[in-house]
Amino acid sequence: PDVIIKECHSAVVEDWNQSLMQTQFTDFVDRLARKTLLFRGASDAQRILLKGHFLWAASTLQMRYPDARFLSVLRDPLDRLQSGINHMAANPTLWQGQAPRWDWLAESFEQIESDYCTKEIEWYGDQRRGRLALRFNSFIENTEVAMKAVYRDLLVSNNMPKFRLKPKRSIRYTVDRSLTELNIDRDRLKLQLGDYYAWMKKQK
């Protein structure tokens, strides 16, 4: 579990990974962005959208790109925890052909999720321009209103282009153990993450 926490953390970078995860990663992002814009035909109206779990590199990316915008879609941390554990259980590079250690994943990702929640509040709780946190349920309940908030509050624009939503597809995962099956006490963890739930409720 200790190795998983140190090597697979999505909010904290260990000292020995600083260069790889912050310097080399941002260099990679820079090359990727330049090539993408050159391929598409760069213009002042174009932006590159990078999707992923980059909270551990947010401050470094902000320094490299001062006008970068950061958007987080807030999911229930218990759902996020379950998703993360099942995703890593199906990662072949981690287990090298061996059966996944569910107990290791449950222990390590519970710590990772708790740290991530703290980091997310720190980063998006700062009401600085260019940072916006929106609840996942807001997109589900009214996608148009949620997207208008993104354009207005994050992109500082009221000119949202028209878009057409594709029908939602439900996906049945091959690996999908519940927190109960993983012996994780939902009530205890929800109480432990009380500050995060209270903060999340205040977001749009």
PDB file of N, CA and C in Angstrom, residues 82-83 85-86 100 102-103 174-182:
ATOM      1  N   GLN A  82     -14.336   4.421  -5.417  1.00  0.00           N
ATOM      2  CA  GLN A  82     -14.679   3.115  -5.989  1.00  0.00           C
ATOM      3  C   GLN A  82     -14.164   2.998  -7.413  1.00  0.00           C
ATOM      4  N   SER A  83     -14.337   4.050  -8.195  1.00  0.00           N
ATOM      5  CA  SER A  83     -13.879   4.056  -9.578  1.00  0.00           C
ATOM      6  C   SER A  83     -12.359   3.902  -9.654  1.00  0.00           C
ATOM      7  N   ILE A  85     -10.242   2.566  -7.466  1.00  0.00           N
ATOM      8  CA  ILE A  85      -9.796   1.228  -7.053  1.00  0.00           C
ATOM      9  C   ILE A  85     -10.019   0.223  -8.168  1.00  0.00           C
ATOM     10  N   ASN A  86     -11.202   0.234  -8.767  1.00  0.00           N
ATOM     11  CA  ASN A  86     -11.499  -0.722  -9.833  1.00  0.00           C
ATOM     12  C   ASN A  86     -10.642  -0.484 -11.068  1.00  0.00           C
ATOM     13  N   PRO A 100      -4.854  -8.937  -8.625  1.00  0.00           N
ATOM     14  CA  PRO A 100      -4.763  -7.668  -7.893  1.00  0.00           C
ATOM     15  C   PRO A 100      -4.966  -7.863  -6.399  1.00  0.00           C
ATOM     16  N   TRP A 102      -6.704  -6.490  -3.673  1.00  0.00           N
ATOM     17  CA  TRP A 102      -7.792  -5.578  -3.380  1.00  0.00           C
ATOM     18  C   TRP A 102      -7.610  -4.888  -2.029  1.00  0.00           C
ATOM     19  N   ASP A 103      -7.032  -5.612  -1.062  1.00  0.00           N
ATOM     20  CA  ASP A 103      -6.826  -5.009   0.256  1.00  0.00           C
ATOM     21  C   ASP A 103      -5.806  -3.869   0.188  1.00  0.00           C
ATOM     22  N   THR A 174     -16.485  -4.299 -16.622  1.00  0.00           N
ATOM     23  CA  THR A 174     -16.140  -5.700 -16.370  1.00  0.00           C
ATOM     24  C   THR A 174     -15.696  -5.885 -14.923  1.00  0.00           C
ATOM     25  N   VAL A 175     -14.952  -4.895 -14.420  1.00  0.00           N
ATOM     26  CA  VAL A 175     -14.489  -4.923 -13.029  1.00  0.00           C
ATOM     27  C   VAL A 175     -15.161  -3.773 -12.289  1.00  0.00           C
ATOM     28  N   ASP A 176     -16.001  -4.085 -11.300  1.00  0.00           N
ATOM     29  CA  ASP A 176     -16.748  -3.028 -10.625  1.00  0.00           C
ATOM     30  C   ASP A 176     -17.163  -3.483  -9.223  1.00  0.00           C
ATOM     31  N   ARG A 177     -16.189  -3.627  -8.344  1.00  0.00           N
ATOM     32  CA  ARG A 177     -16.498  -4.015  -6.971  1.00  0.00           C
ATOM     33  C   ARG A 177     -17.020  -2.807  -6.194  1.00  0.00           C
ATOM     34  N   SER A 178     -17.998  -3.051  -5.359  1.00  0.00           N
ATOM     35  CA  SER A 178     -18.554  -1.977  -4.539  1.00  0.00           C
ATOM     36  C   SER A 178     -17.657  -1.730  -3.328  1.00  0.00           C
ATOM     37  N   LEU A 179     -17.855  -0.591  -2.657  1.00  0.00           N
ATOM     38  CA  LEU A 179     -17.080  -0.308  -1.461  1.00  0.00           C
ATOM     39  C   LEU A 179     -17.383  -1.327  -0.366  1.00  0.00           C
ATOM     40  N   THR A 180     -18.607  -1.805  -0.324  1.00  0.00           N
ATOM     41  CA  THR A 180     -18.959  -2.843   0.650  1.00  0.00           C
ATOM     42  C   THR A 180     -18.153  -4.105   0.396  1.00  0.00           C
ATOM     43  N   GLU A 181     -18.041  -4.491  -0.870  1.00  0.00           N
ATOM     44  CA  GLU A 181     -17.234  -5.668  -1.221  1.00  0.00           C
ATOM     45  C   GLU A 181     -15.763  -5.459  -0.903  1.00  0.00           C
ATOM     46  N   LEU A 182     -15.334  -4.207  -0.890  1.00  0.00           N
ATOM     47  CA  LEU A 182     -13.942  -3.879  -0.596  1.00  0.00           C
ATOM     48  C   LEU A 182     -13.700  -3.654   0.898  1.00  0.00           C
TER      49      LEU A 182
END
